[in-house]
């Protein structure tokens, strides 16, 4: 029923390569529509794509399902418009073996807006929750053979239509799930499981609330002439995703989506293999992907004659240690890519998940690839024992001078036709094939074509999600970025950006050198979103080079995150070389709210950019820490900034003696210092002999206001930098007002301590101390 017939010109074009490169083991030719067993006529009109309110309750589900259930084998149920009445409104439908569903030209099969008709259990669909997956698909094919969906009409999931009884769309739920790190329960359009020899032909799929087509555990699937049109801003709207399936052909199709245009996956259910993706055009979306799940293996795949125009990614293989497997014998040929942020992206480190299912990519060939615009290139192997194995032949990347290329643990073979892309990096080997010679870039201008006309495929009205300029990061790969630094690199140079980070552990060094960056986790538990590295002064070439997070730009804000340096988790704390910063901040007007800073020696450097050299008139950087936890033992809050710590917990970890601060005001007239207001000083059990501070420079300034001090605080409160060698306590300004708790022993304080009156404490109130010539109000900055 579904043998495919190639046109004469296409057959000639493919004849030479069929033996060597065709991977689907079937003979695939153009499908035909089988004869009708019954024709159903539409009864609903939708002027301008709008359904009358009364029509929303008039579902056609029962009559369509009955027709499918009683259709003669090897025939089709045809849905046909009747003049202006062109809509069939339906809930979930189940396909049958040897029966094809045909949506005729100028006809639309339209999903209901009522979540209740899609419930798996009462109330599970149309919500955002921790679990998700509470909806039945619009169309399901389970354990069927020789079935299909065809026709020149459309299937519209109405992802942009408001749900009945709610003021949100399906796509709004997806966006809410993204920013709250939860899961949306929305219907997918077509889900196939064990649906052997299934055909999608000439059909238009529109506006799915979730994935458009998911194909699992299937032997024989063809998508020919399929058009998928969904806004770029609609989250999790993959085009076609074959998983653990074999003998797959996707051809002559046009895909414009909000997520992976095509993503080939595998699981423990089995491998994905014998896959041909030929003569297609991708527009917006996440490109041509393999993964994230590859633990069943992916192999024997050919992608040939593809354009990728305006997608976020071009050619991508992605997985991680929790769901990885062997990906091999993959060929990409004759591919044109433009206006794509990540043209080539190969990573086995797509998330930070751990496990023993190792992603290994080898025997990957890129042949005759032309990338016309600059972007970011990523070529990563798992480690030195599991390298990326990639052959580049006639690969040309325009604009390399302004592109960013990362390569590590990779073996490259170049040729026989040499392009201009030759990556290099850590543990990278590059070999040139024998008898190689210069190649010629693939001519792409005529290959890029507009999305085809959809005048026979009606579209229902809906709201297109607005452009969201937030940069979403998720360690599980569900965000726009899996790395925070990659998101920072993508932020505008001057205009600022919100970087929203999902809970997880991000093992990387961050550099914030662009102004007006906000880094935030939507989860209020800062301990669930961790940025951590283990650099040290000894290994990094100096204390200020050891920081996990480096903030040099102005107007930075962080909220609900942990910045940690875990050097001492694997190394002893020694007198020299063990300084290990969690955060170094020298930018002005920096705000940290509900941030945990974890380390031991030198946890936080709160500094200014030029005060050590600019002289007494230096304007120190201002920084505001609110409701933070800062942990360490020796000089773990140090520097020459003008910083306020409001309602923070300052926690001492074990050491023979501890020092909370080492402020470094350089000149008596310099306007810098640390103020602790309504803070709590705590310690690990058994920790004693902790000082409020010692002067790193002669004019160190530290003031504690309304602070509760634990018993770990040495009664003297303050100590000389090097007793017997320095005499900086006499010139420093160390002060307290209204200290409480067992560590607030004013009678035993060092005689240089200033015990302030209420009036004397006023200049150190946060709103006064940080105001500056621009009347900065840090609480307002934190709400940007």
XYZ file of C-alpha atoms in Angstrom:
784
model
C 0.000 0.000 0.000
C 2.793 2.414 0.823
C 5.480 1.631 -1.731
C 7.182 4.874 -2.731
C 7.857 5.911 -6.315
C 10.704 8.288 -7.093
C 10.382 10.857 -9.838
C 12.667 10.205 -12.779
C 14.959 13.131 -11.970
C 15.202 12.200 -8.327
C 15.822 8.581 -9.140
C 18.661 9.572 -11.434
C 20.132 11.855 -8.806
C 20.076 9.150 -6.184
C 21.054 6.204 -8.323
C 24.789 6.738 -7.976
C 24.672 7.045 -4.203
C 21.944 4.485 -3.421
C 24.269 1.539 -2.940
C 26.802 3.352 -0.808
C 24.711 5.737 1.213
C 21.009 4.763 1.400
C 20.466 3.527 4.949
C 16.768 2.618 5.118
C 16.822 -1.030 4.015
C 13.381 -0.745 2.412
C 12.722 0.331 -1.146
C 11.136 3.707 -0.486
C 9.091 5.371 -3.218
C 6.458 8.086 -3.203
C 3.247 7.017 -1.434
C -0.248 7.088 -2.857
C -3.549 7.617 -1.098
C -5.619 4.401 -0.868
C -9.276 4.282 -1.880
C -11.835 5.519 0.610
C -13.944 3.232 2.730
C -15.982 6.202 3.913
C -15.991 9.979 3.557
C -17.036 12.170 6.459
C -18.201 15.716 5.781
C -17.365 18.620 8.072
C -20.201 20.373 9.883
C -18.287 23.191 11.608
C -17.281 26.491 10.041
C -14.472 28.557 11.515
C -14.391 32.043 9.968
C -10.879 33.463 10.263
C -9.885 30.342 12.213
C -12.268 31.104 15.085
C -14.700 28.469 16.300
C -18.058 29.668 17.644
C -18.308 29.072 21.394
C -21.169 26.601 20.935
C -19.110 24.545 18.523
C -16.428 23.868 21.122
C -18.716 21.244 22.674
C -19.599 19.611 19.345
C -16.831 17.044 19.116
C -16.501 14.821 16.054
C -14.414 12.289 17.971
C -17.023 9.521 18.071
C -17.917 9.542 14.383
C -14.275 9.693 13.265
C -13.280 6.895 15.633
C -16.231 4.755 14.520
C -15.249 5.216 10.889
C -11.656 4.179 11.655
C -12.819 1.144 13.633
C -15.104 -0.107 10.856
C -13.090 0.788 7.758
C -12.329 -1.900 5.187
C -8.713 -3.027 5.336
C -6.291 -1.200 3.048
C -8.699 1.695 2.652
C -8.956 5.204 4.036
C -11.287 7.293 6.141
C -11.484 10.658 4.363
C -12.322 13.893 6.157
C -13.665 16.472 3.699
C -14.818 20.074 3.878
C -18.302 21.103 2.838
C -17.898 24.613 1.513
C -17.224 26.963 4.448
C -17.716 24.074 6.884
C -14.171 22.794 6.955
C -13.419 21.819 10.557
C -13.535 18.506 12.393
C -13.191 19.122 16.145
C -11.872 16.153 18.058
C -10.407 14.692 21.192
C -8.038 11.691 21.197
C -8.241 9.304 18.245
C -6.794 5.793 17.892
C -5.548 4.545 14.532
C -6.145 0.998 13.300
C -4.006 -1.425 11.290
C -4.287 -1.250 7.505
C -6.398 1.917 7.689
C -5.300 5.375 6.594
C -6.701 8.664 7.872
C -6.941 11.238 5.079
C -7.492 14.939 5.752
C -8.544 16.330 2.410
C -7.501 19.684 0.957
C -9.043 22.743 2.581
C -10.000 20.634 5.604
C -8.696 20.843 9.174
C -8.704 18.189 11.877
C -8.636 20.349 14.992
C -7.843 19.511 18.617
C -10.276 20.387 21.366
C -9.294 23.114 23.829
C -10.775 21.120 26.703
C -7.983 19.514 28.782
C -10.491 17.087 30.321
C -10.918 15.147 27.085
C -7.163 14.455 27.104
C -6.841 13.456 30.795
C -4.951 10.245 31.531
C -6.343 10.480 35.051
C -8.863 13.044 36.293
C -7.336 16.524 36.271
C -3.893 15.513 34.968
C -3.960 17.380 31.654
C -3.586 21.124 31.181
C -1.483 21.680 34.289
C 2.106 22.370 35.313
C 3.516 19.945 37.873
C 6.666 18.147 38.940
C 5.707 15.039 36.990
C 4.032 16.179 33.756
C 2.941 13.699 31.062
C -0.706 13.779 32.116
C -2.313 14.035 28.664
C -3.274 11.564 25.979
C -2.044 12.380 22.448
C -4.423 13.739 19.853
C -3.699 10.757 17.574
C -2.267 7.451 18.810
C -1.070 4.458 16.844
C -0.238 1.505 19.123
C 0.691 -1.976 17.863
C -0.532 -1.352 14.348
C 0.790 -2.121 10.863
C 0.380 -0.540 7.427
C -1.391 2.543 8.660
C -0.936 6.198 7.783
C -2.055 9.805 7.817
C -2.275 11.600 4.468
C -3.894 14.447 2.604
C -3.413 18.061 1.582
C -5.335 19.393 4.587
C -4.075 20.114 8.103
C -4.032 18.743 11.621
C -3.992 21.672 14.043
C -3.166 21.116 17.717
C -4.164 24.706 18.654
C -1.199 25.203 20.935
C -1.842 28.931 20.936
C -5.542 28.739 21.797
C -6.721 29.430 25.344
C -7.901 26.356 27.205
C -11.543 26.101 28.096
C -12.060 27.544 31.545
C -8.524 28.943 31.744
C -6.810 32.129 30.666
C -3.720 30.335 29.355
C -2.751 28.495 26.208
C -1.024 25.147 25.961
C 2.162 27.006 25.060
C 1.770 29.273 28.097
C 1.893 26.137 30.259
C 5.123 25.115 28.567
C 6.646 28.517 29.240
C 5.549 28.445 32.882
C 7.099 25.008 33.284
C 10.340 26.287 31.832
C 10.714 29.235 34.182
C 9.639 27.257 37.269
C 11.669 24.112 36.495
C 8.594 21.910 36.308
C 6.828 19.948 33.578
C 3.798 20.825 31.501
C 1.074 18.309 30.772
C -0.018 18.980 27.186
C -1.140 16.674 24.366
C 1.317 15.650 21.689
C -0.076 15.593 18.170
C 0.827 12.103 16.864
C 2.385 9.322 18.959
C 3.269 5.987 17.357
C 4.453 2.884 19.210
C 5.109 -0.411 17.419
C 3.505 1.097 14.315
C 5.350 -0.806 11.596
C 5.252 0.442 7.998
C 3.589 3.747 8.887
C 3.343 6.616 6.396
C 2.848 10.350 6.762
C 2.255 11.821 3.332
C 1.631 15.346 2.119
C -0.016 16.357 5.381
C 0.426 19.706 7.178
C 0.856 19.597 10.948
C 0.264 22.857 12.785
C 0.685 24.259 16.242
C 1.090 21.157 18.350
C 0.958 21.831 22.103
C 3.928 19.441 22.410
C 5.825 17.175 20.017
C 4.317 16.878 16.551
C 5.352 13.303 15.717
C 6.948 10.766 18.080
C 7.784 7.359 16.604
C 8.929 4.626 18.985
C 9.843 0.946 18.601
C 8.730 0.958 14.982
C 10.126 -0.888 11.956
C 9.329 1.131 8.844
C 8.292 4.771 9.025
C 8.068 7.190 6.114
C 7.409 10.925 6.240
C 7.147 12.225 2.671
C 6.165 15.777 1.810
C 5.209 16.582 5.400
C 4.933 20.248 6.351
C 5.211 21.246 9.991
C 4.481 24.858 10.813
C 4.658 26.028 14.428
C 6.103 29.273 15.852
C 9.740 29.366 16.834
C 8.725 30.599 20.276
C 6.530 27.556 21.064
C 8.525 25.475 23.532
C 8.998 21.687 23.245
C 7.346 21.434 19.845
C 9.705 18.944 18.193
C 9.004 18.129 14.571
C 9.631 14.411 13.992
C 11.380 12.282 16.634
C 12.131 8.638 15.796
C 13.160 6.661 18.881
C 14.451 3.082 19.120
C 13.195 2.472 15.607
C 14.613 1.161 12.350
C 14.068 1.710 8.660
C 13.118 5.366 8.844
C 12.853 7.730 5.889
C 12.063 11.426 6.236
C 12.101 13.097 2.856
C 10.892 16.090 0.866
C 9.611 17.666 4.059
C 9.585 21.213 5.434
C 9.851 21.745 9.184
C 9.456 25.020 11.080
C 9.303 24.263 14.814
C 10.115 25.510 18.305
C 12.451 22.649 19.250
C 14.336 19.885 17.445
C 13.240 19.788 13.818
C 14.226 16.131 13.777
C 15.712 14.303 16.768
C 16.761 10.680 16.460
C 16.849 8.978 19.858
C 17.217 5.553 21.389
C 16.603 3.939 24.750
C 16.880 0.547 26.373
C 13.936 -0.409 24.161
C 16.426 -0.814 21.328
C 18.619 0.957 18.791
C 17.720 3.471 16.135
C 19.248 2.337 12.867
C 18.864 2.342 9.089
C 17.729 5.937 8.842
C 17.581 8.105 5.723
C 16.840 11.820 6.027
C 16.869 13.127 2.457
C 15.967 16.303 0.555
C 14.511 18.308 3.441
C 14.338 21.937 4.504
C 14.476 23.011 8.154
C 13.708 26.537 9.288
C 13.374 27.654 12.912
C 13.875 25.060 15.614
C 16.842 23.218 17.078
C 18.066 21.641 13.895
C 19.056 18.101 12.948
C 19.720 16.294 16.222
C 20.681 12.929 17.595
C 19.861 12.490 21.287
C 19.602 13.263 24.124
C 18.859 9.604 24.767
C 21.291 7.364 22.868
C 21.666 4.455 25.284
C 20.166 1.992 22.810
C 22.658 3.097 20.149
C 22.209 5.073 16.932
C 23.827 3.912 13.695
C 23.612 3.638 9.912
C 22.122 7.062 9.354
C 22.394 9.299 6.303
C 21.395 12.946 6.186
C 21.661 14.182 2.586
C 20.552 17.356 0.809
C 19.409 19.412 3.793
C 19.081 23.147 4.351
C 18.941 24.593 7.864
C 17.863 28.225 7.756
C 17.449 30.228 10.955
C 17.496 27.391 13.492
C 19.233 27.649 16.857
C 21.371 24.635 16.020
C 22.527 23.036 12.822
C 23.911 19.503 13.032
C 23.852 18.315 16.630
C 24.647 15.137 18.580
C 23.924 15.456 22.313
C 23.863 13.052 25.235
C 25.311 12.459 28.710
C 26.486 9.745 31.103
C 22.966 8.985 32.344
C 21.531 7.978 28.949
C 24.432 7.685 26.519
C 25.422 4.960 24.106
C 27.366 4.334 20.912
C 26.561 6.653 17.998
C 28.420 5.570 14.853
C 28.272 5.256 11.086
C 26.551 8.612 10.694
C 26.965 10.638 7.499
C 25.872 14.201 6.782
C 26.203 15.189 3.105
C 25.313 18.245 1.062
C 24.084 20.400 3.917
C 23.713 24.202 3.803
C 23.407 26.122 7.080
C 22.884 29.830 7.726
C 21.767 32.171 10.511
C 22.318 29.428 13.069
C 23.840 30.073 16.485
C 25.460 26.619 16.821
C 26.100 25.293 13.322
C 27.979 22.175 14.441
C 27.472 20.856 17.964
C 28.796 17.532 19.213
C 28.833 16.942 22.964
C 28.604 13.912 25.266
C 28.367 16.394 28.166
C 24.947 17.807 27.317
C 23.925 17.681 30.974
C 25.751 17.217 34.259
C 23.905 13.972 35.033
C 26.105 11.099 36.157
C 25.947 7.410 35.335
C 27.688 4.563 33.549
C 25.899 4.782 30.186
C 28.727 6.442 28.334
C 28.041 8.452 25.165
C 30.620 7.629 22.488
C 30.556 9.173 19.003
C 32.721 7.737 16.247
C 32.699 7.220 12.500
C 30.865 10.492 12.043
C 31.341 12.019 8.573
C 30.624 15.567 7.457
C 30.887 15.731 3.684
C 30.218 18.790 1.542
C 28.906 21.054 4.294
C 28.752 24.835 3.896
C 28.005 27.137 6.850
C 27.404 30.616 5.509
C 27.261 32.653 8.730
C 29.422 32.715 11.870
C 28.470 30.849 15.030
C 29.719 28.678 17.866
C 31.255 25.292 17.070
C 31.541 22.531 19.665
C 33.483 19.300 19.173
C 33.773 17.371 22.439
C 34.638 13.803 23.246
C 33.808 12.277 26.609
C 37.424 11.881 27.726
C 40.782 10.720 26.419
C 39.553 7.112 26.288
C 36.282 7.946 24.521
C 37.145 10.508 21.884
C 34.918 12.057 19.282
C 35.801 10.520 15.906
C 34.946 12.884 13.068
C 35.845 13.083 9.386
C 35.574 16.491 7.698
C 35.530 16.526 3.906
C 34.868 19.743 2.006
C 33.497 21.473 5.102
C 33.525 25.256 4.762
C 32.662 27.619 7.609
C 32.366 31.264 6.607
C 33.101 33.974 9.167
C 35.486 31.923 11.259
C 37.293 35.038 12.454
C 34.268 35.997 14.538
C 33.184 32.448 15.383
C 33.993 30.540 18.529
C 35.360 27.005 18.180
C 35.774 24.588 21.105
C 37.382 21.186 20.588
C 38.534 18.655 23.187
C 39.152 14.908 23.281
C 38.577 14.563 19.548
C 40.220 12.861 16.592
C 39.696 14.582 13.238
C 40.406 13.268 9.766
C 40.495 15.864 6.975
C 39.880 15.136 3.317
C 39.965 13.958 0.673
C 38.475 17.332 -0.269
C 39.858 19.928 2.099
C 37.607 22.661 3.449
C 38.611 25.533 5.683
C 37.374 24.145 9.031
C 40.167 22.506 11.013
C 39.479 22.493 14.772
C 42.218 22.372 17.381
C 42.204 22.204 21.158
C 42.998 20.101 24.177
C 43.831 16.478 23.386
C 42.822 16.917 19.736
C 44.489 15.080 16.877
C 44.126 16.110 13.247
C 45.142 13.829 10.388
C 44.905 14.536 6.695
C 43.690 11.810 4.391
C 46.142 10.647 1.690
C 45.977 12.442 -1.659
C 43.838 15.225 -0.245
C 43.318 18.337 -2.329
C 41.548 21.687 -1.886
C 37.797 21.509 -2.134
C 35.132 23.940 -3.290
C 32.330 25.247 -1.065
C 28.921 23.772 -1.748
C 26.781 26.269 -3.698
C 23.888 27.038 -1.383
C 22.089 30.110 -2.693
C 19.567 28.180 -4.773
C 19.098 25.491 -2.142
C 17.464 27.802 0.406
C 13.785 28.069 -0.471
C 10.802 29.766 1.218
C 8.436 27.643 3.256
C 5.827 26.262 0.825
C 2.342 27.626 0.379
C -0.177 26.225 2.894
C -3.360 27.563 1.328
C -4.991 24.093 1.319
C -4.135 23.517 5.006
C -6.408 25.734 7.156
C -5.022 27.211 10.371
C -6.988 27.893 13.509
C -6.612 31.166 15.389
C -4.159 31.296 18.253
C -1.735 33.461 20.163
C 1.905 33.244 19.135
C 4.126 33.268 22.230
C 6.066 36.513 22.427
C 9.780 36.591 21.956
C 11.389 35.757 25.286
C 14.838 37.258 25.563
C 15.560 35.405 28.799
C 18.494 33.019 28.476
C 17.419 29.708 29.995
C 20.037 27.317 31.358
C 19.313 23.778 32.523
C 21.819 21.100 33.453
C 19.399 18.447 32.157
C 19.434 19.956 28.671
C 15.844 21.262 28.731
C 16.906 24.916 28.542
C 18.353 26.952 25.733
C 21.814 26.303 27.175
C 23.291 23.545 29.318
C 26.174 25.796 30.405
C 25.770 29.094 32.246
C 28.895 30.500 30.628
C 27.526 29.717 27.170
C 24.440 31.723 28.036
C 26.600 34.588 29.285
C 28.585 34.483 26.056
C 25.328 34.833 24.121
C 24.153 37.835 26.156
C 24.254 41.279 24.539
C 27.472 43.203 25.039
C 25.830 46.223 26.656
C 22.059 45.881 26.921
C 21.998 43.282 29.675
C 20.165 39.978 29.997
C 18.315 37.766 32.432
C 19.974 34.354 32.738
C 17.507 31.972 34.385
C 19.198 28.837 35.714
C 17.357 25.640 36.560
C 18.412 23.634 39.627
C 21.422 21.429 39.079
C 25.173 21.375 39.484
C 27.179 23.376 36.959
C 30.862 22.600 37.135
C 32.369 25.554 35.344
C 34.077 28.896 35.823
C 31.901 31.924 35.136
C 33.120 35.274 33.856
C 30.650 38.148 33.902
C 32.292 40.942 31.947
C 29.128 42.434 30.411
C 27.035 44.964 32.347
C 23.439 44.564 33.484
C 23.440 40.790 33.797
C 20.933 39.127 36.124
C 21.695 35.519 37.099
C 18.785 33.868 38.885
C 17.296 30.516 39.750
C 13.530 30.305 39.932
C 13.864 27.841 42.799
C 14.182 29.716 46.110
C 16.393 26.998 47.620
C 19.857 28.274 46.727
C 21.429 24.934 47.629
C 19.736 23.300 44.632
C 21.446 25.465 41.999
C 25.205 25.179 42.374
C 28.067 26.635 40.362
C 31.268 24.989 41.527
C 34.915 24.580 40.578
C 38.033 23.602 42.487
C 40.759 26.020 41.425
C 43.322 27.326 43.899
C 45.875 30.110 44.111
C 48.706 27.606 43.809
C 47.349 25.984 40.660
C 45.767 29.038 39.005
C 48.673 31.463 39.379
C 47.340 33.631 42.193
C 44.447 34.060 44.560
C 42.384 36.276 42.282
C 42.743 33.771 39.453
C 41.158 30.965 41.481
C 37.551 32.183 41.598
C 34.667 30.034 40.470
C 32.665 33.160 39.579
C 34.305 36.375 38.377
C 32.242 39.564 38.178
C 34.061 42.532 36.655
C 31.133 44.326 35.005
C 28.741 46.760 36.654
C 25.106 46.233 37.646
C 25.336 42.481 38.164
C 22.675 40.691 40.179
C 22.520 37.088 41.412
C 19.688 35.384 43.259
C 18.890 31.902 44.617
C 22.194 30.286 43.619
C 25.287 28.801 45.248
C 28.804 29.775 44.197
C 31.302 27.287 45.579
C 34.983 26.468 45.460
C 35.511 22.863 46.522
C 39.310 22.788 46.283
C 39.558 21.635 49.891
C 37.258 18.698 49.232
C 40.231 16.981 47.595
C 43.200 18.973 48.918
C 44.407 19.851 52.406
C 44.293 23.488 53.452
C 47.926 24.619 53.614
C 49.375 27.999 54.635
C 50.374 28.761 51.049
C 48.545 28.116 47.783
C 45.218 27.006 49.310
C 43.391 30.271 48.779
C 40.358 29.301 46.717
C 37.706 31.870 45.857
C 34.069 31.086 45.293
C 33.383 34.637 44.099
C 35.505 37.548 42.979
C 33.485 40.719 42.372
C 34.956 44.086 41.416
C 32.012 45.549 39.514
C 30.018 48.488 40.867
C 26.367 48.227 41.980
C 26.447 44.445 42.348
C 23.571 42.784 44.223
C 23.496 39.264 45.668
C 20.247 38.032 47.208
C 19.868 34.582 48.773
C 23.231 33.522 47.421
C 25.393 30.918 49.144
C 29.160 31.475 48.928
C 31.027 28.375 50.062
C 34.756 27.934 50.544
C 37.428 28.019 53.222
C 40.284 30.474 52.849
C 39.387 33.596 50.839
C 35.841 32.617 49.891
C 34.736 36.084 48.752
C 36.833 38.861 47.270
C 34.682 42.004 47.443
C 36.979 44.407 45.652
C 37.283 47.508 43.552
C 38.867 47.764 40.148
C 41.573 50.411 40.611
C 41.706 51.532 44.224
C 45.130 50.080 44.910
C 46.643 52.334 42.228
C 44.248 55.241 41.716
C 45.039 56.951 45.003
C 42.837 58.461 47.703
C 40.227 59.753 45.224
C 39.359 56.264 44.022
C 35.635 55.496 43.815
C 35.295 52.011 45.287
C 32.876 49.489 43.843
C 29.633 49.112 45.774
C 28.196 45.693 46.519
C 25.115 44.556 48.415
C 24.667 41.068 49.870
C 21.175 40.340 51.204
C 20.047 37.176 53.020
C 23.181 35.355 51.914
C 25.161 32.509 53.461
C 28.937 33.011 53.354
C 31.111 30.198 54.691
C 34.869 29.932 55.216
C 37.572 30.182 57.821
C 40.556 32.428 57.024
C 40.033 35.962 55.683
C 37.031 34.625 53.854
C 35.483 38.034 53.207
C 38.254 40.291 51.948
C 38.969 43.171 49.589
C 38.586 46.935 49.252
C 34.988 47.321 48.072
C 32.280 49.333 49.727
C 30.050 46.411 50.660
C 27.011 45.821 52.833
C 25.960 42.431 54.157
C 22.318 42.597 55.246
C 20.585 39.762 57.110
C 23.340 37.339 56.112
C 24.678 34.276 57.891
C 28.470 34.392 58.174
C 29.551 30.848 58.934
C 32.986 29.732 60.156
C 34.363 26.343 59.155
C 37.039 24.506 61.163
C 40.532 26.003 61.431
C 42.995 26.648 64.241
C 41.995 30.297 64.170
C 39.524 32.063 61.967
C 39.096 35.533 60.513
C 35.798 36.662 59.065
C 37.159 39.719 57.272
C 40.359 41.154 55.837
C 39.292 44.534 54.529
C 41.919 46.454 52.558
C 41.139 50.163 52.482
C 44.379 51.685 51.169
C 44.145 55.358 52.185
C 42.555 57.190 55.114
C 40.359 59.277 52.798
C 39.330 56.360 50.602
C 35.603 55.661 50.883
C 35.453 51.906 51.285
C 34.589 49.403 53.970
C 32.398 46.456 54.968
C 29.136 46.844 56.909
C 27.311 43.871 58.418
C 23.715 44.729 59.330
C 21.359 42.343 61.146
C 23.644 39.410 60.395
C 24.173 36.162 62.305
C 27.660 34.776 62.989
C 27.600 30.971 63.196
C 30.130 28.126 63.104
C 30.532 24.396 62.731
C 30.390 22.520 66.048
C 33.617 22.842 68.008
C 34.921 25.857 66.119
C 36.452 28.517 68.393
C 38.904 31.411 68.270
C 37.278 33.261 65.394
C 37.986 36.982 64.988
C 35.671 39.535 63.456
C 38.524 40.623 61.261
C 42.132 41.617 60.815
C 43.395 44.572 58.766
C 44.824 43.501 55.423
C 45.716 47.165 54.821
C 46.354 49.876 57.443
C 43.016 51.675 56.995
C 40.745 48.654 56.989
C 37.128 49.557 57.815
C 34.573 47.063 59.121
C 31.364 47.821 61.046
C 28.917 45.346 62.605
C 25.372 46.653 63.219
C 22.694 44.719 65.107
C 24.597 41.470 64.643
C 24.101 38.265 66.619
C 27.507 36.777 67.416
C 28.013 33.144 68.371
C 30.325 31.813 71.055
C 33.028 31.083 68.476
C 33.941 34.794 68.385
C 37.119 35.566 70.296
C 36.324 38.091 73.077
C 38.944 40.486 71.706
C 36.957 40.632 68.466
C 39.796 41.943 66.318
C 43.394 40.938 65.747
C 46.503 42.427 64.190
C 47.445 41.236 60.707
C 50.760 39.863 61.956
C 51.054 40.388 65.712
C 54.423 41.858 66.596
C 55.163 42.773 62.980
C 52.324 45.096 61.896
C 50.559 47.866 63.773
C 47.444 48.419 61.704
C 44.811 48.173 64.440
C 45.784 51.711 65.447
C 44.810 53.098 62.015
C 41.964 50.751 61.112
C 38.342 51.574 61.882
C 36.684 48.586 63.523
C 33.274 49.296 65.030
C 30.160 47.678 66.452
C 26.646 48.791 67.311
C 24.111 46.749 69.253
C 25.942 43.413 68.991
C 24.142 40.524 70.699
C 24.794 36.888 71.542
C 27.572 35.119 73.442
C 30.248 36.546 71.151
C 29.245 40.157 71.840
C 31.720 40.727 74.669
C 32.176 44.502 74.520
C 34.110 44.685 77.792
C 36.840 42.398 76.462
C 37.118 43.927 73.008
C 40.442 45.162 71.676
C 40.854 48.761 72.893
C 40.922 50.050 69.302
C 37.291 48.962 68.836
C 34.744 51.729 68.320
C 31.467 51.056 70.129
C 29.001 53.238 68.293
C 25.934 55.065 69.499
C 22.718 54.953 67.487
C 23.517 58.342 66.017
C 27.074 57.351 65.150
C 25.768 54.245 63.351
C 23.575 56.223 60.939
C 26.233 56.799 58.235
C 26.657 53.032 58.060
C 23.004 52.208 57.447
C 22.897 50.376 54.104
C 20.774 52.964 52.283
C 23.162 55.732 53.342
C 26.455 53.871 53.090
C 25.921 52.672 49.511
C 24.069 55.676 48.112
C 26.924 57.328 46.248
C 26.654 60.262 43.819
C 24.085 58.375 41.706
C 21.696 57.775 44.652
C 21.883 54.020 44.179
C 19.228 51.984 45.985
C 20.315 48.337 45.998
C 16.893 46.916 46.906
C 15.495 48.380 43.691
C 18.414 47.038 41.680
C 17.692 43.550 43.005
C 14.166 43.749 41.555
C 15.242 44.476 37.976
